[in-house]
């Protein structure tokens, strides 16, 4: 079992970076932030500084979405961070409830998330991807590049899709009964799709005040 923490990117960014350094010193493996451009500061700018000032911490958004950033831009951002600092990022992705609603837009559909996951993962690995009829590839991505994509999900259809397609499952609640039910749903869907259920990482992000 690994431990991580989730921070809001409230100013000053230096405080977020300092807390992430402290987390690494105390054995935390993952450092997450929210990603809602209107509500908080830009996380990917801050990730660059977190990665530059830590050695082992893996960072990522909890969660980004396929609506506020174009998919090739998201993939390029992750791939650039990984090229600079090693494969130390995770793409947490979801419907964009807060990010989309505060900008007056509807959250993304599951179909859109599915396509975005495939495109972002492929491009960040240096593979080709279809951007709505135009096939592109990042020529500068070096061999060995990786980007796991973890999906946030709650409803039955989203849980099923997570098990079928995502590299990990993000669950932002702490109820024991619901956690057990949802993790089982994801693993059952993975097995039904011919995947190894144990290969799908599970991230339970239980809100807490310390």
PDB file of C-alpha atoms in Angstrom:
ATOM      1  CA  UNK A   1       0.000   0.000   0.000  1.00  0.00           C
ATOM      2  CA  UNK A   2       1.251   3.461  -0.942  1.00  0.00           C
ATOM      3  CA  UNK A   3       0.193   6.745   0.619  1.00  0.00           C
ATOM      4  CA  UNK A   4      -0.394  10.094  -1.053  1.00  0.00           C
ATOM      5  CA  UNK A   5      -1.912  13.471  -0.342  1.00  0.00           C
ATOM      6  CA  UNK A   6      -4.151  15.851  -2.268  1.00  0.00           C
ATOM      7  CA  UNK A   7      -3.692  19.624  -2.043  1.00  0.00           C
ATOM      8  CA  UNK A   8      -5.566  22.575  -3.451  1.00  0.00           C
ATOM      9  CA  UNK A   9      -3.324  24.823  -5.521  1.00  0.00           C
ATOM     10  CA  UNK A  10      -4.179  27.922  -3.530  1.00  0.00           C
ATOM     11  CA  UNK A  11      -1.528  30.660  -3.583  1.00  0.00           C
ATOM     12  CA  UNK A  12       1.234  30.857  -2.735  1.00  0.00           C
ATOM     13  CA  UNK A  13       2.430  28.007  -4.953  1.00  0.00           C
ATOM     14  CA  UNK A  14       5.638  27.889  -2.905  1.00  0.00           C
ATOM     15  CA  UNK A  15       3.586  26.556   0.001  1.00  0.00           C
ATOM     16  CA  UNK A  16       2.193  23.712  -2.118  1.00  0.00           C
ATOM     17  CA  UNK A  17       5.709  22.816  -3.259  1.00  0.00           C
ATOM     18  CA  UNK A  18       7.008  22.918   0.323  1.00  0.00           C
ATOM     19  CA  UNK A  19       4.236  20.620   1.562  1.00  0.00           C
ATOM     20  CA  UNK A  20       4.935  18.146  -1.243  1.00  0.00           C
ATOM     21  CA  UNK A  21       8.619  18.100  -0.284  1.00  0.00           C
ATOM     22  CA  UNK A  22       7.633  17.470   3.318  1.00  0.00           C
ATOM     23  CA  UNK A  23       5.307  14.672   2.228  1.00  0.00           C
ATOM     24  CA  UNK A  24       8.105  12.936   0.334  1.00  0.00           C
ATOM     25  CA  UNK A  25      10.440  13.216   3.322  1.00  0.00           C
ATOM     26  CA  UNK A  26       7.768  11.498   5.413  1.00  0.00           C
ATOM     27  CA  UNK A  27       7.340   8.575   3.050  1.00  0.00           C
ATOM     28  CA  UNK A  28       4.436   9.663   0.862  1.00  0.00           C
ATOM     29  CA  UNK A  29       4.593   8.237  -2.653  1.00  0.00           C
ATOM     30  CA  UNK A  30       1.996  10.349  -4.522  1.00  0.00           C
ATOM     31  CA  UNK A  31       1.293  14.074  -4.593  1.00  0.00           C
ATOM     32  CA  UNK A  32      -2.031  15.081  -6.129  1.00  0.00           C
ATOM     33  CA  UNK A  33      -3.796  18.391  -6.678  1.00  0.00           C
ATOM     34  CA  UNK A  34      -7.204  19.442  -7.923  1.00  0.00           C
ATOM     35  CA  UNK A  35      -7.530  20.804 -11.463  1.00  0.00           C
ATOM     36  CA  UNK A  36     -10.198  23.493 -11.839  1.00  0.00           C
ATOM     37  CA  UNK A  37      -8.726  26.484 -13.637  1.00  0.00           C
ATOM     38  CA  UNK A  38     -11.248  29.017 -12.332  1.00  0.00           C
ATOM     39  CA  UNK A  39     -11.093  27.887  -8.704  1.00  0.00           C
ATOM     40  CA  UNK A  40      -7.349  27.309  -8.211  1.00  0.00           C
ATOM     41  CA  UNK A  41      -3.982  28.098  -9.729  1.00  0.00           C
ATOM     42  CA  UNK A  42      -2.643  26.162 -12.723  1.00  0.00           C
ATOM     43  CA  UNK A  43      -1.447  22.779 -11.406  1.00  0.00           C
ATOM     44  CA  UNK A  44       0.839  21.718 -14.226  1.00  0.00           C
ATOM     45  CA  UNK A  45       3.064  24.761 -13.748  1.00  0.00           C
ATOM     46  CA  UNK A  46       3.342  23.827 -10.083  1.00  0.00           C
ATOM     47  CA  UNK A  47       4.016  20.143 -10.878  1.00  0.00           C
ATOM     48  CA  UNK A  48       7.184  21.169 -12.700  1.00  0.00           C
ATOM     49  CA  UNK A  49       8.497  22.811  -9.541  1.00  0.00           C
ATOM     50  CA  UNK A  50       7.370  19.925  -7.313  1.00  0.00           C
ATOM     51  CA  UNK A  51       9.187  17.422  -9.518  1.00  0.00           C
ATOM     52  CA  UNK A  52      12.292  19.608  -9.655  1.00  0.00           C
ATOM     53  CA  UNK A  53      12.383  19.797  -5.861  1.00  0.00           C
ATOM     54  CA  UNK A  54      11.670  16.135  -5.077  1.00  0.00           C
ATOM     55  CA  UNK A  55      13.298  12.857  -6.089  1.00  0.00           C
ATOM     56  CA  UNK A  56      10.697  10.104  -5.925  1.00  0.00           C
ATOM     57  CA  UNK A  57       7.255  11.685  -5.645  1.00  0.00           C
ATOM     58  CA  UNK A  58       4.772  10.910  -8.427  1.00  0.00           C
ATOM     59  CA  UNK A  59       2.394  13.795  -9.170  1.00  0.00           C
ATOM     60  CA  UNK A  60      -0.865  14.280 -11.033  1.00  0.00           C
ATOM     61  CA  UNK A  61      -4.294  15.889 -11.079  1.00  0.00           C
ATOM     62  CA  UNK A  62      -7.245  14.507  -9.142  1.00  0.00           C
ATOM     63  CA  UNK A  63      -8.661  15.042 -11.657  1.00  0.00           C
ATOM     64  CA  UNK A  64      -8.238  16.716 -15.015  1.00  0.00           C
ATOM     65  CA  UNK A  65     -10.907  16.365 -17.695  1.00  0.00           C
ATOM     66  CA  UNK A  66     -11.143  16.187 -21.498  1.00  0.00           C
ATOM     67  CA  UNK A  67     -13.096  19.429 -21.828  1.00  0.00           C
ATOM     68  CA  UNK A  68     -11.004  22.297 -20.472  1.00  0.00           C
ATOM     69  CA  UNK A  69      -7.761  21.232 -22.187  1.00  0.00           C
ATOM     70  CA  UNK A  70      -7.392  19.760 -25.669  1.00  0.00           C
ATOM     71  CA  UNK A  71      -6.195  16.173 -25.526  1.00  0.00           C
ATOM     72  CA  UNK A  72      -2.929  16.677 -27.376  1.00  0.00           C
ATOM     73  CA  UNK A  73      -2.054  19.584 -25.071  1.00  0.00           C
ATOM     74  CA  UNK A  74      -2.743  17.448 -21.996  1.00  0.00           C
ATOM     75  CA  UNK A  75      -0.657  14.600 -23.411  1.00  0.00           C
ATOM     76  CA  UNK A  76       2.186  16.935 -24.373  1.00  0.00           C
ATOM     77  CA  UNK A  77       2.247  18.467 -20.907  1.00  0.00           C
ATOM     78  CA  UNK A  78       2.520  15.087 -19.200  1.00  0.00           C
ATOM     79  CA  UNK A  79       5.061  13.819 -21.733  1.00  0.00           C
ATOM     80  CA  UNK A  80       7.209  16.922 -21.259  1.00  0.00           C
ATOM     81  CA  UNK A  81       7.199  16.529 -17.467  1.00  0.00           C
ATOM     82  CA  UNK A  82       8.118  12.856 -17.807  1.00  0.00           C
ATOM     83  CA  UNK A  83      10.903  13.666 -20.265  1.00  0.00           C
ATOM     84  CA  UNK A  84      12.318  16.231 -17.851  1.00  0.00           C
ATOM     85  CA  UNK A  85      11.959  14.284 -14.602  1.00  0.00           C
ATOM     86  CA  UNK A  86      11.436  10.625 -15.490  1.00  0.00           C
ATOM     87  CA  UNK A  87       8.096   8.825 -15.565  1.00  0.00           C
ATOM     88  CA  UNK A  88       6.798  10.463 -12.385  1.00  0.00           C
ATOM     89  CA  UNK A  89       3.299  11.580 -13.394  1.00  0.00           C
ATOM     90  CA  UNK A  90      -0.156  10.036 -13.385  1.00  0.00           C
ATOM     91  CA  UNK A  91      -3.063  11.357 -15.443  1.00  0.00           C
ATOM     92  CA  UNK A  92      -6.100  11.307 -13.178  1.00  0.00           C
ATOM     93  CA  UNK A  93      -9.137  12.041 -15.340  1.00  0.00           C
ATOM     94  CA  UNK A  94     -12.883  12.415 -14.862  1.00  0.00           C
ATOM     95  CA  UNK A  95     -16.002  14.226 -16.059  1.00  0.00           C
ATOM     96  CA  UNK A  96     -14.812  17.626 -14.886  1.00  0.00           C
ATOM     97  CA  UNK A  97     -17.699  18.372 -12.533  1.00  0.00           C
ATOM     98  CA  UNK A  98     -16.213  21.443 -10.846  1.00  0.00           C
ATOM     99  CA  UNK A  99     -13.955  22.587 -13.692  1.00  0.00           C
ATOM    100  CA  UNK A 100     -16.718  22.501 -16.296  1.00  0.00           C
ATOM    101  CA  UNK A 101     -19.613  23.773 -14.177  1.00  0.00           C
ATOM    102  CA  UNK A 102     -17.848  26.864 -12.850  1.00  0.00           C
ATOM    103  CA  UNK A 103     -17.108  27.779 -16.474  1.00  0.00           C
ATOM    104  CA  UNK A 104     -20.772  27.343 -17.417  1.00  0.00           C
ATOM    105  CA  UNK A 105     -20.310  24.071 -19.303  1.00  0.00           C
ATOM    106  CA  UNK A 106     -21.761  20.600 -18.859  1.00  0.00           C
ATOM    107  CA  UNK A 107     -19.516  17.789 -17.555  1.00  0.00           C
ATOM    108  CA  UNK A 108     -18.082  15.456 -20.180  1.00  0.00           C
ATOM    109  CA  UNK A 109     -19.755  12.239 -21.285  1.00  0.00           C
ATOM    110  CA  UNK A 110     -18.259   8.824 -20.610  1.00  0.00           C
ATOM    111  CA  UNK A 111     -17.756   8.322 -24.342  1.00  0.00           C
ATOM    112  CA  UNK A 112     -15.637  11.482 -24.487  1.00  0.00           C
ATOM    113  CA  UNK A 113     -13.594  10.387 -21.488  1.00  0.00           C
ATOM    114  CA  UNK A 114     -13.010   7.004 -23.109  1.00  0.00           C
ATOM    115  CA  UNK A 115     -11.660   8.536 -26.304  1.00  0.00           C
ATOM    116  CA  UNK A 116      -9.575  11.067 -24.403  1.00  0.00           C
ATOM    117  CA  UNK A 117      -7.929   8.377 -22.266  1.00  0.00           C
ATOM    118  CA  UNK A 118      -6.863   6.449 -25.354  1.00  0.00           C
ATOM    119  CA  UNK A 119      -5.471   9.525 -27.103  1.00  0.00           C
ATOM    120  CA  UNK A 120      -3.660  10.992 -24.081  1.00  0.00           C
ATOM    121  CA  UNK A 121      -2.101   7.656 -23.094  1.00  0.00           C
ATOM    122  CA  UNK A 122      -0.955   6.858 -26.628  1.00  0.00           C
ATOM    123  CA  UNK A 123       0.541  10.277 -27.385  1.00  0.00           C
ATOM    124  CA  UNK A 124       2.365  10.460 -24.062  1.00  0.00           C
ATOM    125  CA  UNK A 125       3.980   7.108 -24.875  1.00  0.00           C
ATOM    126  CA  UNK A 126       5.143   8.314 -28.273  1.00  0.00           C
ATOM    127  CA  UNK A 127       2.500   6.373 -30.174  1.00  0.00           C
ATOM    128  CA  UNK A 128       0.111   7.575 -32.870  1.00  0.00           C
ATOM    129  CA  UNK A 129      -3.391   8.761 -32.009  1.00  0.00           C
ATOM    130  CA  UNK A 130      -6.381   9.906 -34.033  1.00  0.00           C
ATOM    131  CA  UNK A 131      -7.562  13.431 -33.246  1.00  0.00           C
ATOM    132  CA  UNK A 132     -10.930  13.291 -34.987  1.00  0.00           C
ATOM    133  CA  UNK A 133      -9.611  12.283 -38.389  1.00  0.00           C
ATOM    134  CA  UNK A 134      -6.042  13.570 -38.126  1.00  0.00           C
ATOM    135  CA  UNK A 135      -3.436  11.079 -36.950  1.00  0.00           C
ATOM    136  CA  UNK A 136      -0.602  12.652 -34.956  1.00  0.00           C
ATOM    137  CA  UNK A 137       2.438  11.542 -32.985  1.00  0.00           C
ATOM    138  CA  UNK A 138       4.966  13.400 -30.838  1.00  0.00           C
ATOM    139  CA  UNK A 139       8.331  12.827 -32.568  1.00  0.00           C
ATOM    140  CA  UNK A 140      10.298  13.940 -29.506  1.00  0.00           C
ATOM    141  CA  UNK A 141       8.985  11.356 -27.031  1.00  0.00           C
ATOM    142  CA  UNK A 142      11.782   8.943 -26.214  1.00  0.00           C
ATOM    143  CA  UNK A 143      11.479   5.126 -25.907  1.00  0.00           C
ATOM    144  CA  UNK A 144      10.339   3.979 -22.495  1.00  0.00           C
ATOM    145  CA  UNK A 145       7.972   6.878 -21.894  1.00  0.00           C
ATOM    146  CA  UNK A 146       4.876   5.884 -19.912  1.00  0.00           C
ATOM    147  CA  UNK A 147       1.746   7.589 -18.644  1.00  0.00           C
ATOM    148  CA  UNK A 148      -0.767   5.658 -16.541  1.00  0.00           C
ATOM    149  CA  UNK A 149      -4.309   7.020 -16.794  1.00  0.00           C
ATOM    150  CA  UNK A 150      -6.474   6.619 -13.708  1.00  0.00           C
ATOM    151  CA  UNK A 151     -10.186   7.329 -13.965  1.00  0.00           C
ATOM    152  CA  UNK A 152     -12.446   8.799 -11.288  1.00  0.00           C
ATOM    153  CA  UNK A 153     -15.801   6.999 -11.257  1.00  0.00           C
ATOM    154  CA  UNK A 154     -18.920   6.478  -9.152  1.00  0.00           C
ATOM    155  CA  UNK A 155     -21.900   5.276 -11.225  1.00  0.00           C
ATOM    156  CA  UNK A 156     -22.281   1.732 -12.625  1.00  0.00           C
ATOM    157  CA  UNK A 157     -21.406   2.679 -16.227  1.00  0.00           C
ATOM    158  CA  UNK A 158     -18.355   4.677 -15.182  1.00  0.00           C
ATOM    159  CA  UNK A 159     -17.154   1.900 -12.870  1.00  0.00           C
ATOM    160  CA  UNK A 160     -17.516  -0.618 -15.695  1.00  0.00           C
ATOM    161  CA  UNK A 161     -15.569   1.580 -18.099  1.00  0.00           C
ATOM    162  CA  UNK A 162     -12.830   2.106 -15.526  1.00  0.00           C
ATOM    163  CA  UNK A 163     -12.336  -1.627 -15.169  1.00  0.00           C
ATOM    164  CA  UNK A 164     -12.333  -2.113 -18.930  1.00  0.00           C
ATOM    165  CA  UNK A 165     -10.062   0.752 -19.968  1.00  0.00           C
ATOM    166  CA  UNK A 166      -8.247   2.639 -17.203  1.00  0.00           C
ATOM    167  CA  UNK A 167      -4.904   1.868 -15.581  1.00  0.00           C
ATOM    168  CA  UNK A 168      -6.260   2.888 -12.199  1.00  0.00           C
ATOM    169  CA  UNK A 169      -9.439   3.752 -10.306  1.00  0.00           C
ATOM    170  CA  UNK A 170      -9.822   6.938  -8.254  1.00  0.00           C
ATOM    171  CA  UNK A 171     -12.545   6.922  -5.605  1.00  0.00           C
ATOM    172  CA  UNK A 172     -13.026  10.116  -3.613  1.00  0.00           C
ATOM    173  CA  UNK A 173     -14.948   8.899  -0.583  1.00  0.00           C
ATOM    174  CA  UNK A 174     -14.321   6.922   2.580  1.00  0.00           C
ATOM    175  CA  UNK A 175     -17.487   4.881   3.233  1.00  0.00           C
ATOM    176  CA  UNK A 176     -16.350   1.291   3.741  1.00  0.00           C
ATOM    177  CA  UNK A 177     -19.434  -0.345   2.223  1.00  0.00           C
ATOM    178  CA  UNK A 178     -19.410   1.823  -0.918  1.00  0.00           C
ATOM    179  CA  UNK A 179     -15.656   1.445  -1.310  1.00  0.00           C
ATOM    180  CA  UNK A 180     -15.913  -2.336  -1.189  1.00  0.00           C
ATOM    181  CA  UNK A 181     -18.828  -2.328  -3.660  1.00  0.00           C
ATOM    182  CA  UNK A 182     -17.180   0.024  -6.156  1.00  0.00           C
ATOM    183  CA  UNK A 183     -13.746  -1.602  -6.091  1.00  0.00           C
ATOM    184  CA  UNK A 184     -15.399  -4.972  -6.704  1.00  0.00           C
ATOM    185  CA  UNK A 185     -17.380  -3.523  -9.622  1.00  0.00           C
ATOM    186  CA  UNK A 186     -14.190  -2.213 -11.236  1.00  0.00           C
ATOM    187  CA  UNK A 187     -12.318  -5.487 -10.745  1.00  0.00           C
ATOM    188  CA  UNK A 188     -15.234  -7.560 -12.028  1.00  0.00           C
ATOM    189  CA  UNK A 189     -15.404  -5.380 -15.146  1.00  0.00           C
ATOM    190  CA  UNK A 190     -11.671  -5.777 -15.690  1.00  0.00           C
ATOM    191  CA  UNK A 191     -11.923  -9.556 -15.432  1.00  0.00           C
ATOM    192  CA  UNK A 192     -14.911  -9.645 -17.805  1.00  0.00           C
ATOM    193  CA  UNK A 193     -12.861  -7.637 -20.324  1.00  0.00           C
ATOM    194  CA  UNK A 194     -10.039 -10.154 -20.158  1.00  0.00           C
ATOM    195  CA  UNK A 195      -7.767  -7.943 -18.053  1.00  0.00           C
ATOM    196  CA  UNK A 196      -5.934  -8.814 -14.867  1.00  0.00           C
ATOM    197  CA  UNK A 197      -8.024  -7.129 -12.137  1.00  0.00           C
ATOM    198  CA  UNK A 198      -4.939  -6.764  -9.971  1.00  0.00           C
ATOM    199  CA  UNK A 199      -3.298  -4.659 -12.695  1.00  0.00           C
ATOM    200  CA  UNK A 200      -5.860  -1.875 -12.165  1.00  0.00           C
ATOM    201  CA  UNK A 201      -4.509   0.357  -9.391  1.00  0.00           C
ATOM    202  CA  UNK A 202      -6.994   1.473  -6.749  1.00  0.00           C
ATOM    203  CA  UNK A 203      -6.723   4.931  -5.194  1.00  0.00           C
ATOM    204  CA  UNK A 204      -9.113   5.625  -2.321  1.00  0.00           C
ATOM    205  CA  UNK A 205      -8.976   9.352  -1.596  1.00  0.00           C
ATOM    206  CA  UNK A 206     -10.695   9.691   1.753  1.00  0.00           C
ATOM    207  CA  UNK A 207     -11.299  13.363   2.671  1.00  0.00           C
ATOM    208  CA  UNK A 208      -9.858  14.275   6.051  1.00  0.00           C
ATOM    209  CA  UNK A 209      -8.856  17.241   8.174  1.00  0.00           C
ATOM    210  CA  UNK A 210      -5.595  17.022  10.128  1.00  0.00           C
TER     211      UNK A 210
END
